[in-house]
XYZ file of C-alpha atoms in Angstrom:
279
model
C -26.703 6.738 -23.105
C -24.603 8.513 -20.488
C -21.517 6.458 -19.682
C -19.141 8.118 -17.250
C -15.438 7.504 -17.926
C -14.782 6.537 -14.298
C -17.490 3.876 -14.020
C -15.758 0.836 -15.553
C -16.618 -2.576 -14.109
C -14.373 -5.368 -15.327
C -14.164 -9.110 -14.668
C -11.420 -11.531 -15.666
C -11.928 -15.259 -15.058
C -8.959 -17.596 -14.646
C -8.742 -21.376 -14.805
C -9.583 -23.888 -17.501
C -12.227 -23.735 -20.216
C -13.105 -26.765 -22.330
C -14.986 -25.425 -25.357
C -18.160 -27.278 -26.313
C -17.574 -29.622 -29.283
C -20.140 -27.817 -31.413
C -18.118 -24.602 -31.041
C -14.793 -26.191 -31.946
C -13.782 -24.810 -35.363
C -12.166 -28.176 -36.137
C -15.560 -29.849 -35.721
C -18.144 -27.199 -36.526
C -17.940 -25.195 -39.716
C -19.044 -21.957 -38.061
C -20.838 -20.388 -35.132
C -22.353 -16.945 -35.000
C -21.883 -15.832 -31.408
C -18.829 -14.750 -29.448
C -18.418 -13.689 -25.819
C -19.322 -10.080 -26.652
C -22.548 -10.839 -28.523
C -23.583 -13.461 -25.968
C -23.068 -11.014 -23.086
C -25.065 -8.318 -24.877
C -27.909 -10.734 -25.590
C -28.024 -12.134 -22.070
C -27.790 -8.811 -20.235
C -30.423 -7.357 -22.567
C -32.768 -10.267 -21.896
C -32.383 -9.786 -18.144
C -33.027 -6.042 -18.360
C -29.497 -5.147 -17.260
C -28.258 -3.587 -20.527
C -28.674 0.095 -21.360
C -29.033 0.354 -25.116
C -26.303 2.215 -27.008
C -28.438 5.055 -28.248
C -28.950 8.712 -27.404
C -31.049 9.355 -24.282
C -31.475 5.634 -23.631
C -32.980 4.814 -20.246
C -33.153 1.699 -18.123
C -30.603 -0.983 -17.480
C -27.513 -1.008 -15.290
C -24.609 -0.843 -17.710
C -23.508 -0.116 -21.234
C -21.412 -2.715 -23.041
C -17.713 -1.998 -23.627
C -16.001 -5.252 -24.623
C -15.651 -8.961 -23.879
C -13.780 -12.001 -25.079
C -12.659 -15.509 -24.299
C -9.115 -16.738 -24.673
C -7.976 -19.826 -26.582
C -6.982 -22.849 -24.540
C -3.430 -22.220 -23.247
C -0.736 -24.693 -22.381
C -1.002 -26.254 -18.909
C -0.042 -23.725 -16.230
C 1.028 -24.033 -12.587
C -1.632 -23.425 -9.945
C 0.030 -20.166 -8.957
C -0.357 -18.814 -12.519
C -3.806 -19.842 -13.791
C -4.499 -18.642 -17.345
C -7.276 -16.226 -18.195
C -10.222 -17.878 -19.935
C -12.691 -15.009 -20.361
C -13.131 -11.310 -19.629
C -15.952 -8.771 -19.645
C -15.986 -4.961 -19.431
C -18.967 -2.649 -18.988
C -19.591 0.912 -17.839
C -22.249 1.739 -15.292
C -24.786 4.106 -16.816
C -25.199 6.212 -13.701
C -24.412 6.409 -10.001
C -25.718 3.455 -8.025
C -29.048 4.491 -6.449
C -28.935 5.142 -2.728
C -29.882 1.988 -0.880
C -28.538 -0.357 -3.589
C -25.177 -2.147 -3.858
C -22.917 -2.265 -6.886
C -24.548 -4.641 -9.418
C -21.639 -7.076 -9.308
C -23.796 -10.132 -8.684
C -25.836 -9.478 -11.829
C -22.620 -8.735 -13.757
C -20.982 -12.027 -12.771
C -24.211 -13.974 -13.196
C -24.331 -12.769 -16.793
C -20.651 -13.668 -17.287
C -21.317 -17.123 -15.828
C -24.161 -17.742 -18.294
C -21.996 -16.627 -21.212
C -19.095 -18.877 -20.265
C -21.478 -21.833 -19.890
C -22.655 -21.208 -23.478
C -19.056 -21.371 -24.684
C -17.814 -24.367 -22.754
C -17.242 -26.088 -19.420
C -15.112 -23.980 -17.100
C -13.207 -24.752 -13.931
C -12.662 -21.535 -12.042
C -9.445 -21.005 -10.117
C -9.433 -17.233 -9.632
C -11.406 -14.089 -10.412
C -10.223 -10.508 -10.734
C -12.746 -7.666 -10.598
C -12.500 -3.910 -10.984
C -15.069 -2.347 -8.644
C -16.025 1.321 -9.256
C -16.566 2.032 -5.558
C -16.803 5.743 -6.298
C -20.127 5.060 -8.031
C -21.569 4.352 -4.582
C -21.029 7.964 -3.499
C -24.329 9.553 -2.554
C -24.869 13.032 -4.046
C -24.612 16.059 -1.783
C -27.591 16.306 0.550
C -28.706 12.727 -0.056
C -29.474 10.338 2.762
C -26.851 8.002 4.192
C -26.125 4.777 2.333
C -26.953 2.866 5.516
C -29.722 1.001 3.701
C -27.505 -0.393 0.936
C -26.559 -3.470 2.943
C -30.180 -4.514 3.501
C -30.753 -5.800 -0.075
C -27.498 -7.753 0.182
C -28.571 -9.399 3.423
C -31.886 -10.275 1.806
C -30.090 -11.660 -1.256
C -27.914 -13.773 1.058
C -30.959 -15.964 1.597
C -30.307 -17.500 -1.820
C -27.305 -19.291 -0.302
C -29.189 -20.548 2.780
C -29.389 -24.291 3.340
C -26.698 -24.938 0.752
C -24.635 -28.111 0.719
C -21.969 -27.672 3.443
C -19.557 -29.662 1.289
C -19.492 -26.766 -1.193
C -18.005 -24.353 1.335
C -14.581 -23.138 0.260
C -11.648 -21.511 1.985
C -10.753 -18.348 0.065
C -8.444 -15.377 0.159
C -9.826 -12.135 -1.209
C -7.560 -9.174 -1.902
C -8.673 -5.566 -2.290
C -6.094 -3.366 -4.010
C -6.397 0.417 -4.095
C -3.540 0.885 -6.531
C -1.824 4.171 -5.741
C -4.497 5.160 -3.212
C -3.686 3.831 0.297
C -7.147 4.424 1.780
C -8.159 0.744 1.676
C -5.374 -0.078 4.129
C -6.511 2.420 6.730
C -10.084 1.235 6.180
C -9.264 -2.475 6.598
C -9.836 -2.796 10.394
C -13.194 -1.039 10.114
C -14.200 -3.188 7.137
C -13.368 -6.351 9.096
C -15.415 -5.253 12.108
C -18.311 -4.249 9.862
C -18.314 -7.565 7.949
C -18.447 -9.471 11.255
C -21.410 -7.455 12.536
C -23.960 -9.140 10.299
C -25.651 -12.481 10.679
C -24.921 -13.918 7.244
C -23.416 -17.204 6.100
C -22.184 -16.244 2.637
C -18.736 -15.178 3.835
C -17.225 -15.840 7.248
C -14.084 -13.729 7.634
C -11.362 -15.046 9.928
C -8.668 -12.436 9.523
C -7.301 -9.580 7.452
C -3.668 -8.986 6.542
C -1.982 -5.906 5.120
C 0.720 -6.937 2.677
C 1.929 -6.413 -0.857
C 2.886 -10.087 -1.190
C 0.685 -12.384 -3.231
C 1.421 -15.969 -4.278
C -1.316 -15.883 -6.940
C 0.173 -14.433 -10.123
C -2.410 -13.194 -12.633
C -1.971 -11.114 -15.728
C -3.148 -7.495 -15.262
C -6.915 -7.200 -15.529
C -7.156 -3.717 -17.020
C -4.843 -0.888 -17.991
C -3.724 1.422 -15.187
C -5.538 4.395 -16.718
C -8.946 2.821 -15.957
C -8.241 2.869 -12.218
C -5.497 4.212 -9.964
C -3.026 1.526 -11.011
C -0.574 -0.010 -10.955
C -1.333 -2.332 -8.056
C 0.313 -1.370 -4.791
C -1.789 -0.864 -1.645
C -3.642 -4.045 -0.845
C -5.308 -5.887 2.000
C -6.269 -9.561 2.059
C -9.302 -11.081 3.756
C -9.152 -14.752 4.719
C -12.314 -16.731 5.294
C -14.912 -19.234 4.141
C -17.299 -18.712 1.228
C -20.669 -20.488 1.073
C -19.719 -21.925 -2.306
C -17.000 -21.395 -4.881
C -19.166 -19.850 -7.576
C -19.475 -16.596 -9.485
C -22.825 -15.961 -7.785
C -21.267 -16.106 -4.334
C -18.233 -14.091 -5.431
C -20.524 -11.442 -6.925
C -22.369 -11.120 -3.631
C -19.096 -10.908 -1.699
C -17.628 -8.295 -4.067
C -20.703 -6.070 -3.680
C -20.598 -6.562 0.106
C -16.920 -5.569 0.346
C -17.379 -2.627 -2.041
C -20.161 -1.300 0.166
C -18.000 -1.839 3.246
C -15.124 0.050 1.644
C -17.370 2.953 0.682
C -18.670 3.194 4.256
C -15.119 3.381 5.578
C -13.786 6.161 3.388
C -12.765 4.470 0.126
C -13.903 6.648 -2.789
C -11.710 5.253 -5.584
C -11.843 2.035 -7.659
C -10.732 -1.204 -6.016
C -9.265 -4.245 -7.715
C -10.579 -7.419 -6.087
C -8.790 -10.733 -6.568
C -10.326 -13.936 -5.227
C -8.713 -17.340 -5.166
C -9.080 -20.634 -3.356
C -6.926 -21.219 -0.297
C -7.362 -24.981 -0.524
C -8.570 -25.598 -4.044
C -11.222 -28.276 -4.563
C -11.909 -29.976 -7.874
C -15.026 -28.032 -8.792
C -16.704 -26.587 -11.824
C -17.640 -22.994 -12.491
C -20.808 -22.148 -10.611
C-alpha cells in the first residue's frame, strides 16, 4: 500500500456522546470493538479501505488511527468537547474528475459513532489534503470534478425545510495565506451553481473565532499552526455529517480551482444551534 506522507485526512467531532448501555463498562462485562476496529470494518465493507499489505490495490484510504473520548464534564457552548476522531491517509492522488472523498469518510465516521452511542454534534473539524486534488502534469483540467458533487447533491433534494441550519464554516491555511486571496473567487464560484445543499451569504477574512476547539492534529501534518483563515456564512440543507462531508468536498474543490495547493483545516459550527442529533 502506497501512503503518501502528505495525504492525511482527519476528522474530529465535538459535542456530546451518550454511550449505549451495552457498551458501558459498569453494565457490560466487555465489548470487543473500539472506534478504530469499527472504522476499519465499516470502511472495508463499503469498499473504501485499502488493505495494509504490499502492493494492495483498491479503496480510497489506508487506516491510521481513531478513537472516542470518555464523557467529559459539561462544557460551555463555545468550548464543546471532542467525542470522537478519525485519521486516514489517501492511498493516491484523487482521480481527475472526482472530489476529495470526504463524504464517504464522514459517512463512515457517522456509522461508527452510532455504533458507540447517541451523539449530538455541535462542531466538526476536518483536515482536507487539497494538494491531493492536483492533476499531474499534462492531465486535463479538473473542471469535471464538480459534476459528481452536483449529482450527489440530489440526495438532499426535497428534504424537510425544518432541518435547515445556519452555519459558519472556516477554512484555515495555517502558515500559507493563499486561501485568503482565493476567498472572493471561491465565493463567486460557490454561488454559480444551482444547488440547495449550501447557500452562502457572505465571506469574512478574520483570525477571530468564538468557537474554541482543541487542536485537531499536530502542526507537522499540515502547515500549522492555525493563522490564515476565512469564514463562510450560510445555510446548510441539514446539520449532519453527510451534508458537512458534501460541503467540505465542495469547498476543497473550490479552493483547488483558485490556487490553493496546501492542506486546509475546515471548522464547521452552528450559528444558531438547534437541539438535534448527529445525522
